[in-house]
Structure formats: structure tokens, C-alpha cells
PDB file of C-alpha atoms and ligand atoms in Angstrom:
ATOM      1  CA  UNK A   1     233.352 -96.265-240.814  1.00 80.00           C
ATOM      2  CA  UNK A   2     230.043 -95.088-239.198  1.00 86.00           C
ATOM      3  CA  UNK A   3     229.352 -96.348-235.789  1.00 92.00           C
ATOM      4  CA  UNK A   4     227.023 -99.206-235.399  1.00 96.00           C
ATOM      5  CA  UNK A   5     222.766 -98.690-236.089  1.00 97.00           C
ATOM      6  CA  UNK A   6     222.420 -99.594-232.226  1.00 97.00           C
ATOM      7  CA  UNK A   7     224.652 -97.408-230.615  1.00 97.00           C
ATOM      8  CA  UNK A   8     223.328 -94.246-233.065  1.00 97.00           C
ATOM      9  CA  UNK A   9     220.020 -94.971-232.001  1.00 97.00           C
ATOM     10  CA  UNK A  10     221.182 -94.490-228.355  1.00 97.00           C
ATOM     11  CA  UNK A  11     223.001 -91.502-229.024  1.00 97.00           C
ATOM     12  CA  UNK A  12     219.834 -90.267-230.920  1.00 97.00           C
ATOM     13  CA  UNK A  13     217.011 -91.297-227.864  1.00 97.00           C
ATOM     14  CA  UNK A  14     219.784 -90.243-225.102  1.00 97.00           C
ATOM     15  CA  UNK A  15     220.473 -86.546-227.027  1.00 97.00           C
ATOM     16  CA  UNK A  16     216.647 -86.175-226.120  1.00 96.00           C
ATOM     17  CA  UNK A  17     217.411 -85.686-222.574  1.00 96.00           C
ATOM     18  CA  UNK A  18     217.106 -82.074-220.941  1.00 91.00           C
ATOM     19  CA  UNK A  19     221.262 -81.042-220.497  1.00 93.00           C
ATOM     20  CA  UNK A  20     222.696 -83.865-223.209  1.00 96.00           C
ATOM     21  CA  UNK A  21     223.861 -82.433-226.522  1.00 95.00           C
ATOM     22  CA  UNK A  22     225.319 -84.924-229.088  1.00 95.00           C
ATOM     23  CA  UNK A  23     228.780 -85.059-227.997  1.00 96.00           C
ATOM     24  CA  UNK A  24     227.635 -86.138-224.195  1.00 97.00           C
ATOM     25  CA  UNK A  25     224.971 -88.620-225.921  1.00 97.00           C
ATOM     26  CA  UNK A  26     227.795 -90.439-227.676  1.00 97.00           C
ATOM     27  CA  UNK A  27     230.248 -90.600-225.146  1.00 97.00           C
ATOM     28  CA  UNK A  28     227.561 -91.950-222.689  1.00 97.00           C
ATOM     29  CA  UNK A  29     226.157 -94.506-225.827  1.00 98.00           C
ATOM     30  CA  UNK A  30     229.919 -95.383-225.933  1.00 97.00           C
ATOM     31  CA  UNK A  31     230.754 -95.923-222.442  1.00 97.00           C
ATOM     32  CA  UNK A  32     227.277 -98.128-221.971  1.00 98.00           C
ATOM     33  CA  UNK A  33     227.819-100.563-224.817  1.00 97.00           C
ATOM     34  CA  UNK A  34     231.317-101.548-223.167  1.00 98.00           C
ATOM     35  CA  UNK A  35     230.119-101.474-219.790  1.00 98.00           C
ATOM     36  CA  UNK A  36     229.362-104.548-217.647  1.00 97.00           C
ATOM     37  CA  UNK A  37     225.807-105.784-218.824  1.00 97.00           C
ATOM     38  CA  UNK A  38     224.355-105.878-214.962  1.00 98.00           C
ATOM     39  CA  UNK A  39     225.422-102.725-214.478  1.00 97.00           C
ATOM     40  CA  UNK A  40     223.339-101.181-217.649  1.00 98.00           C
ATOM     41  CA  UNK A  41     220.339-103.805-216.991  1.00 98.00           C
ATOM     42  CA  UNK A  42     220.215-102.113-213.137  1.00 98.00           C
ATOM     43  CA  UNK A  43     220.150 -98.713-214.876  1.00 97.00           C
ATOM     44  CA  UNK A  44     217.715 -99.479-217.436  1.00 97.00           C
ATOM     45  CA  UNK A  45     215.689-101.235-214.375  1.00 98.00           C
ATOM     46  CA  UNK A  46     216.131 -97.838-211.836  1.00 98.00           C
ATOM     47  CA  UNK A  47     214.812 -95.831-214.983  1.00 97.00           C
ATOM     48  CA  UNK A  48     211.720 -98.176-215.796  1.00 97.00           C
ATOM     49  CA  UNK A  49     210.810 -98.732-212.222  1.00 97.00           C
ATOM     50  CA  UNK A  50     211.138 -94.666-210.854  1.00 97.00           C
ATOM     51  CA  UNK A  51     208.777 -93.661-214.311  1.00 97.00           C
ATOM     52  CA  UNK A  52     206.134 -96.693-212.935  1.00 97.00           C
ATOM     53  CA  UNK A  53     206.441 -95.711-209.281  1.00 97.00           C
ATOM     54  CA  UNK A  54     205.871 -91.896-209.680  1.00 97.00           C
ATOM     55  CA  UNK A  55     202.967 -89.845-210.240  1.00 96.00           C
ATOM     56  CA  UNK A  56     201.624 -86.324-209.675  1.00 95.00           C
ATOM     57  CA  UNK A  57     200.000 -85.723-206.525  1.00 97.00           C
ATOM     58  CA  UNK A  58     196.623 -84.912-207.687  1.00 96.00           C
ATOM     59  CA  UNK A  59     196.078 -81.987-204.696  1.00 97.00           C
ATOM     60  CA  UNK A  60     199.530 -80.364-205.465  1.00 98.00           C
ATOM     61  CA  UNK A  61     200.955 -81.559-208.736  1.00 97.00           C
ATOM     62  CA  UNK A  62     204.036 -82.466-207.176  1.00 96.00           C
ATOM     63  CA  UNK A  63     205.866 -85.800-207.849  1.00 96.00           C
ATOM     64  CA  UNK A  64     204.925 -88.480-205.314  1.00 97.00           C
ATOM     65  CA  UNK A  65     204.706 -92.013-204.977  1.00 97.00           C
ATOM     66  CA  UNK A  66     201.523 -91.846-203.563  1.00 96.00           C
ATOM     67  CA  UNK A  67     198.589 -89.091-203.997  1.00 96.00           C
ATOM     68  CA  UNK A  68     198.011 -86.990-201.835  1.00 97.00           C
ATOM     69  CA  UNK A  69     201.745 -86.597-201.160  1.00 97.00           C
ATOM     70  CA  UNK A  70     203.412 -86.402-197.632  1.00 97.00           C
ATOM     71  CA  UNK A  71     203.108 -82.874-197.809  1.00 97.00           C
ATOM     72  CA  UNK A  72     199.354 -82.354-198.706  1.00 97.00           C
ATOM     73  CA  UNK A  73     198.837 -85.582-195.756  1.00 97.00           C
ATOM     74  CA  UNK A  74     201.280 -83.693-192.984  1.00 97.00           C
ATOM     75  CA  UNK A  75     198.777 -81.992-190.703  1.00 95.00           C
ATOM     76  CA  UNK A  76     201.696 -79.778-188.846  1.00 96.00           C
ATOM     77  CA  UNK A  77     202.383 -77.950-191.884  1.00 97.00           C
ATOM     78  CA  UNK A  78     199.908 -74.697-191.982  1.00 97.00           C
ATOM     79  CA  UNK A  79     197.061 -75.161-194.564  1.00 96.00           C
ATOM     80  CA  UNK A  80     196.647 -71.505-194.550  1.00 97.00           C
ATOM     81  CA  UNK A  81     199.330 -70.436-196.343  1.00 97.00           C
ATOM     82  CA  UNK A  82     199.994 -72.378-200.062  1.00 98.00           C
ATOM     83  CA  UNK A  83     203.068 -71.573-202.059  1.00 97.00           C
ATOM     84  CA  UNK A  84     202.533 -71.310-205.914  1.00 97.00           C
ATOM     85  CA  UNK A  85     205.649 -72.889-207.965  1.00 96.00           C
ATOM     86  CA  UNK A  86     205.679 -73.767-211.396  1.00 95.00           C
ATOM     87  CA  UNK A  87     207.448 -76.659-211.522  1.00 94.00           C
ATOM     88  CA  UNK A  88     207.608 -79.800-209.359  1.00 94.00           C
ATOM     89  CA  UNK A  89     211.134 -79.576-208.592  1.00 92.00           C
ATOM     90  CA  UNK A  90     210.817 -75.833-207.150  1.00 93.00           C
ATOM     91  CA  UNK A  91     208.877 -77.425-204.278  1.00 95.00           C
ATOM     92  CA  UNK A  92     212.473 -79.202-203.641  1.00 92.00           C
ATOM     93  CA  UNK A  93     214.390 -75.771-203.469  1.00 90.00           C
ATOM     94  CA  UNK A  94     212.210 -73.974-200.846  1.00 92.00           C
ATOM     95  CA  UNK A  95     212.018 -77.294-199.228  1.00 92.00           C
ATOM     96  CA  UNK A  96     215.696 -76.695-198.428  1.00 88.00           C
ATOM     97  CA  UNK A  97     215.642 -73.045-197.545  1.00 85.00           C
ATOM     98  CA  UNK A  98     214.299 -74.841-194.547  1.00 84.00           C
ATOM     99  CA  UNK A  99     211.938 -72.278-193.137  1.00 87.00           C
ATOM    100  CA  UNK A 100     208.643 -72.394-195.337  1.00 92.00           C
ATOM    101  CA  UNK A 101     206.013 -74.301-193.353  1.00 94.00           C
ATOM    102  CA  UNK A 102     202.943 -73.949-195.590  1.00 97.00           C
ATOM    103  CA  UNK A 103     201.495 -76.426-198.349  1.00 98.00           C
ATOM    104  CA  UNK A 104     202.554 -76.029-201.964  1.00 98.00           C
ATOM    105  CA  UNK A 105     200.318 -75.533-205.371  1.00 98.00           C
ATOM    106  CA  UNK A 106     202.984 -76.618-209.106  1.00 98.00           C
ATOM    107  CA  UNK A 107     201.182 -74.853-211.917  1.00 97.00           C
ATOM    108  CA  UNK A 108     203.121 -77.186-214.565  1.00 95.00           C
ATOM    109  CA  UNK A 109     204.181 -74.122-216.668  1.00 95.00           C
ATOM    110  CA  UNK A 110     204.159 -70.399-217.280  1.00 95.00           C
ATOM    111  CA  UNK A 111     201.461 -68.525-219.427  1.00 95.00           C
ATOM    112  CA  UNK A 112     203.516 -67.913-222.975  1.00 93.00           C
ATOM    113  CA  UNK A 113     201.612 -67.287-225.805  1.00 89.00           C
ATOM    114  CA  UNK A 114     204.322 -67.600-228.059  1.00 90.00           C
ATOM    115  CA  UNK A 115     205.217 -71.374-226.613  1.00 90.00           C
ATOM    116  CA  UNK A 116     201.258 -72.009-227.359  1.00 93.00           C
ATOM    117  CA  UNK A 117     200.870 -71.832-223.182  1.00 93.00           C
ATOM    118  CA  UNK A 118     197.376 -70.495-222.570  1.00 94.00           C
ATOM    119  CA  UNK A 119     195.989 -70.244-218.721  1.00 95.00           C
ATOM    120  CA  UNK A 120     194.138 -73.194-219.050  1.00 95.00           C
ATOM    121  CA  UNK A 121     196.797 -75.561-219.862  1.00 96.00           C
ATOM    122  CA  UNK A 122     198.364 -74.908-215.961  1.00 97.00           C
ATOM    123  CA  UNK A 123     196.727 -76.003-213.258  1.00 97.00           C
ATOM    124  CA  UNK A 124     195.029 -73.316-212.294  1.00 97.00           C
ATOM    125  CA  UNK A 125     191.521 -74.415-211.780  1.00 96.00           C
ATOM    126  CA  UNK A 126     192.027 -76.983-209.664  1.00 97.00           C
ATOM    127  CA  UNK A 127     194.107 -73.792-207.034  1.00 97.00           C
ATOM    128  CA  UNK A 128     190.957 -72.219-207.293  1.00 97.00           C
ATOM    129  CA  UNK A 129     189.279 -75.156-206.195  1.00 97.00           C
ATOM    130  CA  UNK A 130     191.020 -75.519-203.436  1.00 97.00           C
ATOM    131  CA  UNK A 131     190.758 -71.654-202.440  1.00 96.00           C
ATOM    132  CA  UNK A 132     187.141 -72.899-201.630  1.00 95.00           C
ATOM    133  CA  UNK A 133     187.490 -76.327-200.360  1.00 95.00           C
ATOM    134  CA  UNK A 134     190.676 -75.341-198.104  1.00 96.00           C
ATOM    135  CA  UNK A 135     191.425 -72.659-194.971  1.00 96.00           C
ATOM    136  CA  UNK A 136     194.061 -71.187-197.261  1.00 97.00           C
ATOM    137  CA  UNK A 137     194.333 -67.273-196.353  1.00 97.00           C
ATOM    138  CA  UNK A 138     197.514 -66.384-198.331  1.00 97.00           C
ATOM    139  CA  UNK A 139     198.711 -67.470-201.417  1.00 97.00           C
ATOM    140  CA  UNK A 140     202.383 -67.014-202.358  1.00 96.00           C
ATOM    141  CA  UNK A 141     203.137 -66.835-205.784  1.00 96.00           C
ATOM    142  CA  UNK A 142     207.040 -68.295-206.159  1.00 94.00           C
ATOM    143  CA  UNK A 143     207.433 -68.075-209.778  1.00 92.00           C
ATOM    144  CA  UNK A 144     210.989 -66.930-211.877  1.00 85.00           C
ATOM    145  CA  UNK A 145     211.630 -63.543-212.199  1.00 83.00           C
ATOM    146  CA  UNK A 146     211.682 -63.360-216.495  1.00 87.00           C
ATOM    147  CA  UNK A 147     208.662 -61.599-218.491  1.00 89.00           C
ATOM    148  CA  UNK A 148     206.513 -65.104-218.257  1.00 92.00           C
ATOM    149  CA  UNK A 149     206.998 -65.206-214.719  1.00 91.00           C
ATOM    150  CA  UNK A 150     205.700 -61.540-214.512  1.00 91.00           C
ATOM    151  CA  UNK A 151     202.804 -62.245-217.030  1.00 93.00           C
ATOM    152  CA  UNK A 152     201.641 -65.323-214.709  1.00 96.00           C
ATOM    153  CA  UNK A 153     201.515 -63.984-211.391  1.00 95.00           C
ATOM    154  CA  UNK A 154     199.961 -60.743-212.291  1.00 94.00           C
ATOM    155  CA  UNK A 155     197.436 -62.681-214.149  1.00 96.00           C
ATOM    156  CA  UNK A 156     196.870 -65.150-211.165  1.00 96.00           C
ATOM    157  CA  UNK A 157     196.622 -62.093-208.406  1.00 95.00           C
ATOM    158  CA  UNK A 158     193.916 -60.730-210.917  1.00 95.00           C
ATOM    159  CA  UNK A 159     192.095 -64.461-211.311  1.00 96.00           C
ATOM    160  CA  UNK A 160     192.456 -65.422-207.939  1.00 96.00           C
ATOM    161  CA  UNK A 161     191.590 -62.126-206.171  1.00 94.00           C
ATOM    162  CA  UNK A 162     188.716 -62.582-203.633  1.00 92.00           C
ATOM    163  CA  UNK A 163     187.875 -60.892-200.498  1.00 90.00           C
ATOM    164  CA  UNK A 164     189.734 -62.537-197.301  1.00 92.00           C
ATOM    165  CA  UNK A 165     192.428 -64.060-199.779  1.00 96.00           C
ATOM    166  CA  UNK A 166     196.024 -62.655-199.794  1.00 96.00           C
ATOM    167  CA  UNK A 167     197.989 -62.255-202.284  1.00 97.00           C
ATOM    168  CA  UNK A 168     201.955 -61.817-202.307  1.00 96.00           C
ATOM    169  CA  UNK A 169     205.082 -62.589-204.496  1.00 94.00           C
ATOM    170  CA  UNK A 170     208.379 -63.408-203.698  1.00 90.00           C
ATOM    171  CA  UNK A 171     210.930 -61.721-205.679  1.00 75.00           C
ATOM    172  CA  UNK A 172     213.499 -59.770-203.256  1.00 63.00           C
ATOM    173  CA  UNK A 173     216.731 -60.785-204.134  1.00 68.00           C
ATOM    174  CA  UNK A 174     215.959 -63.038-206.811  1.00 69.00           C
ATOM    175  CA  UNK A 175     218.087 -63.182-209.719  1.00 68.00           C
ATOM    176  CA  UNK A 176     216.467 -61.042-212.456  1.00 69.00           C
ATOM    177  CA  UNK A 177     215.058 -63.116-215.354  1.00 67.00           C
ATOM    178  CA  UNK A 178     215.602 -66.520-213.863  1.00 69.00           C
ATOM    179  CA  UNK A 179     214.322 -69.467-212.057  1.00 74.00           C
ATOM    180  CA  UNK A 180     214.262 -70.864-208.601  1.00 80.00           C
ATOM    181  CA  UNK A 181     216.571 -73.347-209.268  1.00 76.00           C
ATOM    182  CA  UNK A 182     219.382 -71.062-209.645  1.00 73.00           C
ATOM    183  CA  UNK A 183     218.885 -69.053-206.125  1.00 78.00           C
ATOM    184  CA  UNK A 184     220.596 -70.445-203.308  1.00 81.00           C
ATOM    185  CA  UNK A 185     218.822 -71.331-200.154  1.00 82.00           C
ATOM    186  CA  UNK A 186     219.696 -67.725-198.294  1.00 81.00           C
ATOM    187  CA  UNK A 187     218.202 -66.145-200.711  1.00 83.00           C
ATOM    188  CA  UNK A 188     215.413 -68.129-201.197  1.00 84.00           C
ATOM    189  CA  UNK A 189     214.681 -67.272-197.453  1.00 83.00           C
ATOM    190  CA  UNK A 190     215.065 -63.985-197.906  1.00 82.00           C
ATOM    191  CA  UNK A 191     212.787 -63.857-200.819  1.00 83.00           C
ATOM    192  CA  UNK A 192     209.962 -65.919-199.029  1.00 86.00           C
ATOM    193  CA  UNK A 193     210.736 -63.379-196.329  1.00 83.00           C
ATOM    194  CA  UNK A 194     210.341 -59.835-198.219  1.00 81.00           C
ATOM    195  CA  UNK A 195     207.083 -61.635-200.414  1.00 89.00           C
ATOM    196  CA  UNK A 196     204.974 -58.252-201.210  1.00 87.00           C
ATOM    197  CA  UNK A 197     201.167 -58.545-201.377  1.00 88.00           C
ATOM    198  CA  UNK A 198     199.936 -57.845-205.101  1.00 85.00           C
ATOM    199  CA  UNK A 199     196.462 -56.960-203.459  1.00 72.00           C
TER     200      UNK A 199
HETATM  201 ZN1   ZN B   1     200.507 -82.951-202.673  1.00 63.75          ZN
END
């Protein structure tokens, strides 16, 4: 007997998330359709409301509830030093390596050609605008250590080379071909640390 048209379609929208294959999808369709209706009405609720109540900060890009975010607005933090990331969440992992006290810049992607990913699809222009609107003096380019990564920050040192501006990378330490999210917060440090200028 096939399972009911209801809980297939949940399986189906719930396989879409990032980490769920179809086996996880149907066990969590399963478990929901016999679990207490409040409790699946509050998750459905949490869901709705968190998409509704968060947006990009429009300086940074990061994920806020309101724009600019508390980082952009926090005048202790030094405006002359902006940390490049290319996603929102890598602003959470240096966050917790604890020493980085500079403002942040998410580029929403790599450049990959063979994704379709083309310069102008990241947020590039608007860092450059703020290169001339800001006091920033060094910008740290905190991207993963794979061939995109590379490709990126060597074309952004090129792009946003001017005179005054530094220009460093972290990468000491860093798990070849990989992300920030998989380096723990020591070596995060360490790679913020040994950053070498690319100009
Ligand atoms: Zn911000």
C-alpha cells in the first residue's frame, strides 16, 4: 500500500532541505503526522515567523532582524578592518573564535563559472562602495580553501586593489579544500592571525 498523498508530499517538500535525503524526509513526515497537533502548529509557526522576521543587512549581507545589523551599528568594533566571508553563517564562526574585532562584508557565493556564478552575481559592488564611503584600511578575505575559493580572492585582491588599501587572506592552518564551517575556533584564530597580504 503506498503511503498517503499528504504525507508524500511532505516527504517530497522536506527532502528539499540542505542535509535531508529521502529516508530522513520520511521518517520526519512520519513522526509529524502522529505527533501532537500544537506541537507541529508551533513548528510550522517558528518556521513562518523566523523567514518574516529576517532579512539581509543591506551594509553587510548578513542575516539580521533589523538593517544595519548590530554589528555594522556597534561603534567599538574597528571600521578599519572588514572581514570578507562568503556566506552569512561564516560571520557566526569567526564570531566565536572570539578575537576578530573588525566589521564583516558576506559575498553570497564564490565565482564558479561552471555553477553559472559570474562576479557580478556576489556582492561585490556594493564592498567597493563601501571601500569609498568607509575608513576601511584592510580587507581580509576569509573565504574556503578549494579552487573557487582561490579563484575569488585572487580576483577580489586584483578588483579591489587601490593605493592605501590592504589586502590579506587567511588560510594558515585551514583545512585544504574546505569551508569555514568545518575549522574549529583555534584554528580559526590562528588563521585570522597568520592572514598574508596578497598586495
Ligand atoms: Zn551588517
Amino acid at each position: 500500500m503506498p503511503l498517503p498523498e499528504p504525507i508524500v508530499s511532505l516527504t517530497a517538500a522536506l527532502s528539499k532541505l540542505p542535509g535531508v535525503g529521502p529516508r530522513s524526509a520520511e521518517r520526519i513526515a512520519l513522526h509529524l503526522v502522529q505527533a501532537e497537533s500544537a506541537q507541529v502548529r508551533h513548528l510550522a509557526e517558528a518556521m513562518l515567523a523566523a523567514r518574516e522576521r529576517i532579512r539581509f543587512c543591506d551594509i553587510c549581507g548578513s542575516l539580521t532582524e533589523k538593517s544595519p545589523c548590530a554589528i555594522c551599528e556597534d561603534t567599538r568594533r574597528d571600521a578599519s578592518l572588514v572581514c570578507v566571508v562568503e556566506k552569512a553563517v561564516d560571520i557566526l564562526s569567526i564570531e566565536k573564535s572570539g578575537t576578530y574585532r573588525g566589521k564583516f562584508h558576506v559575498l553570497g557565493g564564490k565565482i564558479s563559472p561552471l555553477d553559472g556564478v559570474e562576479p557580478d552575481d556576489l556582492r561585490i559592488a556594493e564592498l567597493e562602495k563601501r571601500l569609498g564611503t568607509e575608513p576601511i584600511q584592510e580587507v581580509i578575505i576569509a573565504l574556503g580553501t578549494d579552487v573557487e575559493g582561490d579563484a575569488t580572492s585572487n580576483y577580489l585582491a586584483k578588483r579591489l586593489a587601490r593605493s592605501g588599501l590592504k589586502i590579506s587572506r587567511i588560510g594558515f592552518g585551514l583545512p585544504a579544500g574546505s569551508g569555514l564551517e568545518f575549522a574549529d575556533e583555534l584554528t580559526l584564530n590562528r588563521a585570522l592571525e597568520g592572514r598574508r597580504e596578497m598586495n
